[in-house]
XYZ file of C-alpha atoms in Angstrom:
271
model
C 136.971 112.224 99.964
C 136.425 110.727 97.023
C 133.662 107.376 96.179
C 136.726 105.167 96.247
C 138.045 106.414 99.101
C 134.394 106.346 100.982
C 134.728 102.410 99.400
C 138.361 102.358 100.832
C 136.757 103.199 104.132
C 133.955 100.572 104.467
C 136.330 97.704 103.593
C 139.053 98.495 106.381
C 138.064 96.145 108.885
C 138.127 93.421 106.015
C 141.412 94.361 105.189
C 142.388 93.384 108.985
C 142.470 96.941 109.916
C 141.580 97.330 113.374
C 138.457 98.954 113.623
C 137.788 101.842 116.249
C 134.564 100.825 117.536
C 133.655 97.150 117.834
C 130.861 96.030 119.890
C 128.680 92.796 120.325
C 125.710 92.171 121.275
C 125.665 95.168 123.867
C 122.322 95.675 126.040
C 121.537 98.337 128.824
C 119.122 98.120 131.354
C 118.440 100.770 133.357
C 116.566 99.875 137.248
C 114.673 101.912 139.315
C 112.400 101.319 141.991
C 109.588 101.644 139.296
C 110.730 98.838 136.998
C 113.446 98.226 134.654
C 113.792 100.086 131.149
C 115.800 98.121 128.691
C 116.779 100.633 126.651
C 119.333 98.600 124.484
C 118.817 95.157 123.611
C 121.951 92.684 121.778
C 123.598 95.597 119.765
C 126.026 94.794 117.495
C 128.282 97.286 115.414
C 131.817 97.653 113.884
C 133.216 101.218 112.869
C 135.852 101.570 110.581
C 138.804 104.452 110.896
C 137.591 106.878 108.300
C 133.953 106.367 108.535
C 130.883 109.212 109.225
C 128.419 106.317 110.592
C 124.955 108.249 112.104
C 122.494 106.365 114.082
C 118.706 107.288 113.205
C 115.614 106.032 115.265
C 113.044 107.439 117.419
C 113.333 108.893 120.426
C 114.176 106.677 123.214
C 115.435 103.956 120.968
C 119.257 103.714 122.118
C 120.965 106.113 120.344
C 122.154 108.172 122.997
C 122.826 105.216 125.127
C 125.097 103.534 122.702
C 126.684 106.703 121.705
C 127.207 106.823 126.002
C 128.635 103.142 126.605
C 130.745 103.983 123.323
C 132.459 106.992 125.763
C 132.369 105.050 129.058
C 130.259 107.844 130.519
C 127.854 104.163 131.512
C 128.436 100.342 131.451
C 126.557 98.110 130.051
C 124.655 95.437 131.069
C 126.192 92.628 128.972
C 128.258 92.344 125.736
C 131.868 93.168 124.675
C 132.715 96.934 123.313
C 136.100 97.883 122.218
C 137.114 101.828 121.262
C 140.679 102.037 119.516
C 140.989 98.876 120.791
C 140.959 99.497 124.372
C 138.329 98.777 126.964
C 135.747 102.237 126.573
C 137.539 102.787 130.471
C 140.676 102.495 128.675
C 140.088 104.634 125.740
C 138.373 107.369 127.928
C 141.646 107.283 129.804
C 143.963 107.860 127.315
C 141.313 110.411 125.403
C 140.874 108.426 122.067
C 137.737 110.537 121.589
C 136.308 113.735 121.605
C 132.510 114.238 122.626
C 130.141 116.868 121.251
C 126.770 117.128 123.307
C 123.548 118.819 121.880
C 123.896 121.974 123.012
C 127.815 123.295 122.910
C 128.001 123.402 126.548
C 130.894 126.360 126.550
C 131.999 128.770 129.833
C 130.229 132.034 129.367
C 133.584 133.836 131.491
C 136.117 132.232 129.120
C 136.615 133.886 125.364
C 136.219 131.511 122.546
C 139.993 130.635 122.175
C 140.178 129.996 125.932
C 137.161 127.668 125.238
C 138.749 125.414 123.300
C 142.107 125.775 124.692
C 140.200 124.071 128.232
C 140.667 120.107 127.432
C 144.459 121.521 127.311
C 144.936 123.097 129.926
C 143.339 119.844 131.837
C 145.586 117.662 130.360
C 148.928 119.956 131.180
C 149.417 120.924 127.642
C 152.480 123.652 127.854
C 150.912 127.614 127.088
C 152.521 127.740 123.794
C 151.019 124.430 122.396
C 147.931 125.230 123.804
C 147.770 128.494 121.993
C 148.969 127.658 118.976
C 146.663 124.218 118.031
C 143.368 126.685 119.702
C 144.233 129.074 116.688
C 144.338 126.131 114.190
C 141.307 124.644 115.309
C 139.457 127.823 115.359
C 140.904 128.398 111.319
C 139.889 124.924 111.047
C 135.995 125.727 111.419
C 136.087 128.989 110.216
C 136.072 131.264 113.328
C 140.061 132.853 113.326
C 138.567 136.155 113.765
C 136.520 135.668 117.035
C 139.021 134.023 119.058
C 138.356 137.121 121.900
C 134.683 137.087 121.542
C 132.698 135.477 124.445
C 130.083 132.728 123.588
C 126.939 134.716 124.371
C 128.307 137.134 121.326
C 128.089 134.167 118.780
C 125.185 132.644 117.032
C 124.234 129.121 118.056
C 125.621 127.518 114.741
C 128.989 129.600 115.667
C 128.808 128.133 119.096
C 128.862 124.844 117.952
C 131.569 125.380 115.904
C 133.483 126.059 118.826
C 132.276 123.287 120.526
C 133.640 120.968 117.841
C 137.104 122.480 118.018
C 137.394 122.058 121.387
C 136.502 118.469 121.181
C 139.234 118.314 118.432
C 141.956 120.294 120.721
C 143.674 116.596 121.745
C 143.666 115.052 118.335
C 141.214 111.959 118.863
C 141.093 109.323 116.860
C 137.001 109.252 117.399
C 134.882 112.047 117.350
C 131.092 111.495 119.221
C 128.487 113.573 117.960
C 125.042 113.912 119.780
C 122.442 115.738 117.622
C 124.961 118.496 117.957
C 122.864 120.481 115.180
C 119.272 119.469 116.586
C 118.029 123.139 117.677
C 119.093 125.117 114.917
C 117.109 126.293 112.228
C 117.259 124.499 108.975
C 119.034 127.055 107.056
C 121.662 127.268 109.453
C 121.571 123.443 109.763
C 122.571 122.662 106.618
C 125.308 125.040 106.991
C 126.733 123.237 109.384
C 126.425 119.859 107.873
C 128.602 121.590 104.972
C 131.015 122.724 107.635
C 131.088 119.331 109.531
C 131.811 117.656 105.907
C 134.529 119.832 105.401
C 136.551 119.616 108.440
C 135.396 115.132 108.374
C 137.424 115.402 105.108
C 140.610 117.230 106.710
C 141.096 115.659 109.480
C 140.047 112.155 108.707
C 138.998 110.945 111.752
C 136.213 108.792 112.917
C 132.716 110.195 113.550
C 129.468 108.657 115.037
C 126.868 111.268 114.757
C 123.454 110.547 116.492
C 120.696 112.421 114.720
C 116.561 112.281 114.054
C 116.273 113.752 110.524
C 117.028 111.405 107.792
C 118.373 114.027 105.218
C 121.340 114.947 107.809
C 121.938 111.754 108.288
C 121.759 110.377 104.532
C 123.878 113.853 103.302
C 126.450 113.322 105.571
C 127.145 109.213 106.418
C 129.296 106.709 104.666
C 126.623 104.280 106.710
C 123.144 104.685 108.742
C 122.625 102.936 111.398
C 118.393 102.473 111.711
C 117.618 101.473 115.171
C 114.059 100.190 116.832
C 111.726 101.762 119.330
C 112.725 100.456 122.943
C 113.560 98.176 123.650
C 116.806 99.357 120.790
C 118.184 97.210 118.484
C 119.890 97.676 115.068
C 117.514 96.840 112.163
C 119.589 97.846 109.358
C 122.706 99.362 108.599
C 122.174 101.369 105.253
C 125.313 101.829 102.743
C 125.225 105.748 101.257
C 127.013 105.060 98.327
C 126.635 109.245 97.781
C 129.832 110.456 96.283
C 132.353 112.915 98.298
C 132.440 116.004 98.355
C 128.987 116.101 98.557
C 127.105 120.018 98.053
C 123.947 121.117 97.036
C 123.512 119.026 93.760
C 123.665 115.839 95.721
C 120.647 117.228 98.294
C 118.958 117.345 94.940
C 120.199 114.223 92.873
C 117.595 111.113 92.523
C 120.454 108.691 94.675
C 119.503 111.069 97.870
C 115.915 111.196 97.236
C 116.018 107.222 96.701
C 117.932 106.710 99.837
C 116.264 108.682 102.049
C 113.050 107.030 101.022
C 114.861 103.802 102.020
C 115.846 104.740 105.467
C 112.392 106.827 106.095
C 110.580 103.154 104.966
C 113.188 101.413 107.149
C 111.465 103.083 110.152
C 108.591 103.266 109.213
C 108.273 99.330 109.137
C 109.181 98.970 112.077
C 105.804 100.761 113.356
């Protein structure tokens, strides 16, 4: 994707393009018999289609949460959220987005291809289909030649890798990423962030990525979300104005060293 593309991107939902996450002033409080948490507090955020948007905080500032109400896996306690335009219920329903949890979550029994081929079979996809777009999506992130392997004979960066292309298997239009990379080394981590580049620029779809280290999230994003310690709120949303395709020169160009300065200062002054 090129800079005026990544431009292109940011200025959809002035264009009147309707975006695929819009959501105002969300909060979520969570009761128990010990108290109440509020765990997000007046949220508000628009996502263009297109758009690699992370959100970067500390722990237990939302970020999970939002990425949660965003896939109707909980309500919230006030505000309005839309996802492709559709209620999250709605949008869950009809599968406008694929989720990626932090570890890849796959059957140990089931081979790789049969793995991704699941969300298929669910949804009543005939054998042939199913086949066929497992054995794109495993060419897709690299892995064509361990289609009859079994997870347990894959490394943990491979395993996610399969984890992404089953969450691809429907074609979403949104793809929810939760620190999917967070327990891998940081060799293999940048890898991956390569990888997840790559396939972002093929299949153009919409990714929120929730993440804790500010290079991942400054390499990859077209924006950074910078969120508070509970109770979470957006502080800033940061622009990365990086040029696509990004590599190894731009981990070592002055823009990323300037910009991650600005969204490591961001949180820091919040503290």
């Amino acid at each position: 994707m090129t800079a005026q593309l990544q431009a292109q991107s940011r200025s959809r939902t002035e264009d009147g393009a309707q975006p695929v996450i819009s959501g105002r002033d969300l909060s979520m409080v969570y009761r128990a018999r010990a108290g109440e948490t509020v765990a997000l507090q007046n949220a508000t955020l628009t996502v263009a289609p297109g758009e690699f948007v992370s959100l970067i905080g500390p722990s237990g500032c939302g970020k999970t949460t939002l990425l949660r109400l965003i896939a109707d896996l909980i309500q919230p306690t006030s505000g309005e959220l839309r996802v492709a335009g559709k209620s999250p219920k709605e949008a869950r329903e009809s599968r406008e987005y694929g989720y990626v949890f932090q570890a890849p979550v796959l059957y140990e029994w089931r081979t790789v291809v049969k793995n991704v081929m699941l969300p298929l079979e669910i949804m009543r996809f005939p054998k042939a289909e199913r086949q066929e777009r497992a054995e794109r999506l495993l060419k897709l992130v690299g892995l064509q030649d361990f289609g009859r392997r079994y997870p347990f004979q894959l490394s943990g960066g491979m395993q996610q890798r399969v984890s992404i292309a089953r969450a691809l298997a429907f074609d979403p239009k949104l793809l929810l990423m939760d620190e999917p990379f967070g327990a891998l080394d940081e060799i293999t981590r940048e890898a991956m962030n390569d990888e997840l580049l790559r396939i972002w620029q093929e299949t153009h779809k919409t990714v929120v990525f929730v993440t804790h280290s500010i290079s991942e999230a400054v390499f990859l994003s077209s924006r950074i979300v910078v969120m508070t310690p509970r109770p979470g709120k957006i502080e800033r949303v940061i622009d990365v104005d990086l040029p696509y395709p990004r590599d190894e020169s731009v981990r070592q160009s002055r823009r990323f060293f300037e910009l991650t300065t600005e969204v490591r200062d961001a949180l820091k002054g919040m503290h």
